[in-house]
Amino acid sequence: MPTAYTRPVRLLLAALAALALLLTGGAVTAPSANASTTGLDGSWACDVPAGYVYDQVSMNRSCSGGGSWNSPQFHLRTPYDGLTACKSAPGFVYDAITWGSACSQISGVQSNQFHLRKPVDGMVACVGTPEFTYDYLVWGTTCNMTTGGGQSNAFHLRKPYSGLWACDVPSGFTYSTTTQNYDCSTYRGATSTKFLLLG
């Protein structure tokens, strides 16, 4: 039976055991959401390793293996919500496409840049993602993949739940009824099917 004298000793032993576990690597804390996995953020590299995107391209001879031609060198970035990058990344969508020379690998030719976002319920994004469905399309120029304007679709993302009217049926759900309206149509003036999700 513990006494007033043995209780502090037990607490001290528990604290020492926890400290020993921490010092030997037995206790590992998860990195924060913004932590760089290997510290390559901001480096220039000849390829783009998994887990990174790039936000600039430099055409030079550093990566040409001693040849006399220019080849691309990439400015690596750890993706985060709000970064404008030359490509998207797993777990992200993008809500705007811009044009410029930062990502181009051909002199004088502009290329796309993508405004990366972590998807959330109610966001309008240029692409969908498997964890979300969408309940209507938005028309505009924000997500246009070609130069010179023109309108394109964007998706009003929704976290799927039973009872949501959605434009597609996500994995793990079925639907109990359908309707026809203009919410999900990729063609102006044409109707398309909308599904009442069940799951």
mmCIF file with all atom_site columns, C-alpha atoms in Angstrom, residues 107-190:
data_model
loop_
_atom_site.group_PDB
_atom_site.id
_atom_site.type_symbol
_atom_site.label_atom_id
_atom_site.label_alt_id
_atom_site.label_comp_id
_atom_site.label_asym_id
_atom_site.label_entity_id
_atom_site.label_seq_id
_atom_site.pdbx_PDB_ins_code
_atom_site.Cartn_x
_atom_site.Cartn_y
_atom_site.Cartn_z
_atom_site.occupancy
_atom_site.B_iso_or_equiv
_atom_site.pdbx_formal_charge
_atom_site.auth_seq_id
_atom_site.auth_comp_id
_atom_site.auth_asym_id
_atom_site.auth_atom_id
_atom_site.pdbx_PDB_model_num
ATOM 1  C CA . SER A 1 107 ? 12.741  30.917 -73.583 1.00 0.00 ? 107 SER A CA 1
ATOM 2  C CA . GLY A 1 108 ? 10.005  33.438 -74.351 1.00 0.00 ? 108 GLY A CA 1
ATOM 3  C CA . VAL A 1 109 ? 7.156   30.972 -73.697 1.00 0.00 ? 109 VAL A CA 1
ATOM 4  C CA . GLN A 1 110 ? 4.845   31.427 -70.729 1.00 0.00 ? 110 GLN A CA 1
ATOM 5  C CA . SER A 1 111 ? 3.583   28.505 -68.664 1.00 0.00 ? 111 SER A CA 1
ATOM 6  C CA . ASN A 1 112 ? 1.031   27.780 -65.952 1.00 0.00 ? 112 ASN A CA 1
ATOM 7  C CA . GLN A 1 113 ? 1.404   28.410 -62.231 1.00 0.00 ? 113 GLN A CA 1
ATOM 8  C CA . PHE A 1 114 ? -1.033  26.958 -59.703 1.00 0.00 ? 114 PHE A CA 1
ATOM 9  C CA . HIS A 1 115 ? -2.263  28.545 -56.460 1.00 0.00 ? 115 HIS A CA 1
ATOM 10 C CA . LEU A 1 116 ? -2.199  25.552 -54.097 1.00 0.00 ? 116 LEU A CA 1
ATOM 11 C CA . ARG A 1 117 ? -4.867  25.095 -51.455 1.00 0.00 ? 117 ARG A CA 1
ATOM 12 C CA . LYS A 1 118 ? -5.654  22.484 -48.831 1.00 0.00 ? 118 LYS A CA 1
ATOM 13 C CA . PRO A 1 119 ? -9.236  21.468 -49.721 1.00 0.00 ? 119 PRO A CA 1
ATOM 14 C CA . VAL A 1 120 ? -12.001 22.451 -47.284 1.00 0.00 ? 120 VAL A CA 1
ATOM 15 C CA . ASP A 1 121 ? -15.771 22.157 -47.410 1.00 0.00 ? 121 ASP A CA 1
ATOM 16 C CA . GLY A 1 122 ? -17.302 25.003 -49.439 1.00 0.00 ? 122 GLY A CA 1
ATOM 17 C CA . MET A 1 123 ? -14.136 25.936 -51.338 1.00 0.00 ? 123 MET A CA 1
ATOM 18 C CA . VAL A 1 124 ? -14.265 26.642 -55.074 1.00 0.00 ? 124 VAL A CA 1
ATOM 19 C CA . ALA A 1 125 ? -11.357 24.801 -56.733 1.00 0.00 ? 125 ALA A CA 1
ATOM 20 C CA . CYS A 1 126 ? -10.174 24.147 -60.280 1.00 0.00 ? 126 CYS A CA 1
ATOM 21 C CA . VAL A 1 127 ? -9.968  20.386 -59.663 1.00 0.00 ? 127 VAL A CA 1
ATOM 22 C CA . GLY A 1 128 ? -11.729 17.853 -57.486 1.00 0.00 ? 128 GLY A CA 1
ATOM 23 C CA . THR A 1 129 ? -10.222 15.465 -54.985 1.00 0.00 ? 129 THR A CA 1
ATOM 24 C CA . PRO A 1 130 ? -11.287 11.949 -53.871 1.00 0.00 ? 130 PRO A CA 1
ATOM 25 C CA . GLU A 1 131 ? -12.121 13.082 -50.319 1.00 0.00 ? 131 GLU A CA 1
ATOM 26 C CA . PHE A 1 132 ? -14.697 15.584 -51.596 1.00 0.00 ? 132 PHE A CA 1
ATOM 27 C CA . THR A 1 133 ? -17.574 15.742 -54.021 1.00 0.00 ? 133 THR A CA 1
ATOM 28 C CA . TYR A 1 134 ? -19.071 18.927 -55.504 1.00 0.00 ? 134 TYR A CA 1
ATOM 29 C CA . ASP A 1 135 ? -22.608 20.277 -55.592 1.00 0.00 ? 135 ASP A CA 1
ATOM 30 C CA . TYR A 1 136 ? -22.346 22.809 -58.423 1.00 0.00 ? 136 TYR A CA 1
ATOM 31 C CA . LEU A 1 137 ? -19.971 24.183 -61.034 1.00 0.00 ? 137 LEU A CA 1
ATOM 32 C CA . VAL A 1 138 ? -18.756 27.775 -61.237 1.00 0.00 ? 138 VAL A CA 1
ATOM 33 C CA . TRP A 1 139 ? -17.954 29.333 -64.604 1.00 0.00 ? 139 TRP A CA 1
ATOM 34 C CA . GLY A 1 140 ? -15.138 31.849 -64.995 1.00 0.00 ? 140 GLY A CA 1
ATOM 35 C CA . THR A 1 141 ? -11.600 32.509 -66.224 1.00 0.00 ? 141 THR A CA 1
ATOM 36 C CA . THR A 1 142 ? -9.776  31.750 -62.945 1.00 0.00 ? 142 THR A CA 1
ATOM 37 C CA . CYS A 1 143 ? -9.144  28.092 -63.835 1.00 0.00 ? 143 CYS A CA 1
ATOM 38 C CA . ASN A 1 144 ? -8.516  28.505 -67.558 1.00 0.00 ? 144 ASN A CA 1
ATOM 39 C CA . MET A 1 145 ? -5.587  26.319 -68.697 1.00 0.00 ? 145 MET A CA 1
ATOM 40 C CA . THR A 1 146 ? -5.052  28.148 -71.996 1.00 0.00 ? 146 THR A CA 1
ATOM 41 C CA . THR A 1 147 ? -3.754  31.624 -72.722 1.00 0.00 ? 147 THR A CA 1
ATOM 42 C CA . GLY A 1 148 ? -5.989  34.268 -74.204 1.00 0.00 ? 148 GLY A CA 1
ATOM 43 C CA . GLY A 1 149 ? -8.911  34.007 -71.791 1.00 0.00 ? 149 GLY A CA 1
ATOM 44 C CA . GLY A 1 150 ? -11.919 31.779 -72.225 1.00 0.00 ? 150 GLY A CA 1
ATOM 45 C CA . GLN A 1 151 ? -14.141 30.347 -69.544 1.00 0.00 ? 151 GLN A CA 1
ATOM 46 C CA . SER A 1 152 ? -13.715 27.090 -67.694 1.00 0.00 ? 152 SER A CA 1
ATOM 47 C CA . ASN A 1 153 ? -15.319 25.150 -64.867 1.00 0.00 ? 153 ASN A CA 1
ATOM 48 C CA . ALA A 1 154 ? -14.474 25.278 -61.185 1.00 0.00 ? 154 ALA A CA 1
ATOM 49 C CA . PHE A 1 155 ? -15.952 22.985 -58.552 1.00 0.00 ? 155 PHE A CA 1
ATOM 50 C CA . HIS A 1 156 ? -17.777 23.936 -55.346 1.00 0.00 ? 156 HIS A CA 1
ATOM 51 C CA . LEU A 1 157 ? -16.254 21.269 -53.101 1.00 0.00 ? 157 LEU A CA 1
ATOM 52 C CA . ARG A 1 158 ? -18.332 19.566 -50.438 1.00 0.00 ? 158 ARG A CA 1
ATOM 53 C CA . LYS A 1 159 ? -17.431 16.985 -47.829 1.00 0.00 ? 159 LYS A CA 1
ATOM 54 C CA . PRO A 1 160 ? -19.880 14.184 -48.692 1.00 0.00 ? 160 PRO A CA 1
ATOM 55 C CA . TYR A 1 161 ? -22.656 13.233 -46.283 1.00 0.00 ? 161 TYR A CA 1
ATOM 56 C CA . SER A 1 162 ? -25.961 11.411 -46.480 1.00 0.00 ? 162 SER A CA 1
ATOM 57 C CA . GLY A 1 163 ? -28.634 13.850 -47.697 1.00 0.00 ? 163 GLY A CA 1
ATOM 58 C CA . LEU A 1 164 ? -26.333 16.054 -49.795 1.00 0.00 ? 164 LEU A CA 1
ATOM 59 C CA . TRP A 1 165 ? -27.365 16.756 -53.393 1.00 0.00 ? 165 TRP A CA 1
ATOM 60 C CA . ALA A 1 166 ? -24.121 16.201 -55.319 1.00 0.00 ? 166 ALA A CA 1
ATOM 61 C CA . CYS A 1 167 ? -22.905 16.195 -58.910 1.00 0.00 ? 167 CYS A CA 1
ATOM 62 C CA . ASP A 1 168 ? -21.204 12.831 -58.542 1.00 0.00 ? 168 ASP A CA 1
ATOM 63 C CA . VAL A 1 169 ? -21.369 9.845  -56.210 1.00 0.00 ? 169 VAL A CA 1
ATOM 64 C CA . PRO A 1 170 ? -18.156 9.543  -54.171 1.00 0.00 ? 170 PRO A CA 1
ATOM 65 C CA . SER A 1 171 ? -16.620 6.259  -53.060 1.00 0.00 ? 171 SER A CA 1
ATOM 66 C CA . GLY A 1 172 ? -18.435 4.755  -50.082 1.00 0.00 ? 172 GLY A CA 1
ATOM 67 C CA . PHE A 1 173 ? -21.790 6.342  -50.979 1.00 0.00 ? 173 PHE A CA 1
ATOM 68 C CA . THR A 1 174 ? -24.779 5.455  -53.088 1.00 0.00 ? 174 THR A CA 1
ATOM 69 C CA . TYR A 1 175 ? -27.817 7.611  -53.895 1.00 0.00 ? 175 TYR A CA 1
ATOM 70 C CA . SER A 1 176 ? -31.549 7.402  -53.202 1.00 0.00 ? 176 SER A CA 1
ATOM 71 C CA . THR A 1 177 ? -32.903 9.650  -55.957 1.00 0.00 ? 177 THR A CA 1
ATOM 72 C CA . THR A 1 178 ? -31.821 11.911 -58.823 1.00 0.00 ? 178 THR A CA 1
ATOM 73 C CA . THR A 1 179 ? -32.905 15.178 -60.383 1.00 0.00 ? 179 THR A CA 1
ATOM 74 C CA . GLN A 1 180 ? -32.078 17.115 -63.534 1.00 0.00 ? 180 GLN A CA 1
ATOM 75 C CA . ASN A 1 181 ? -30.929 20.735 -63.370 1.00 0.00 ? 181 ASN A CA 1
ATOM 76 C CA . TYR A 1 182 ? -28.156 23.076 -64.522 1.00 0.00 ? 182 TYR A CA 1
ATOM 77 C CA . ASP A 1 183 ? -25.967 22.888 -61.391 1.00 0.00 ? 183 ASP A CA 1
ATOM 78 C CA . CYS A 1 184 ? -23.538 20.252 -62.642 1.00 0.00 ? 184 CYS A CA 1
ATOM 79 C CA . SER A 1 185 ? -23.590 20.765 -66.386 1.00 0.00 ? 185 SER A CA 1
ATOM 80 C CA . THR A 1 186 ? -20.274 21.258 -68.172 1.00 0.00 ? 186 THR A CA 1
ATOM 81 C CA . TYR A 1 187 ? -22.181 22.675 -71.160 1.00 0.00 ? 187 TYR A CA 1
ATOM 82 C CA . ARG A 1 188 ? -23.998 25.992 -70.900 1.00 0.00 ? 188 ARG A CA 1
ATOM 83 C CA . GLY A 1 189 ? -27.756 25.596 -71.266 1.00 0.00 ? 189 GLY A CA 1
ATOM 84 C CA . ALA A 1 190 ? -27.750 21.797 -70.897 1.00 0.00 ? 190 ALA A CA 1
#
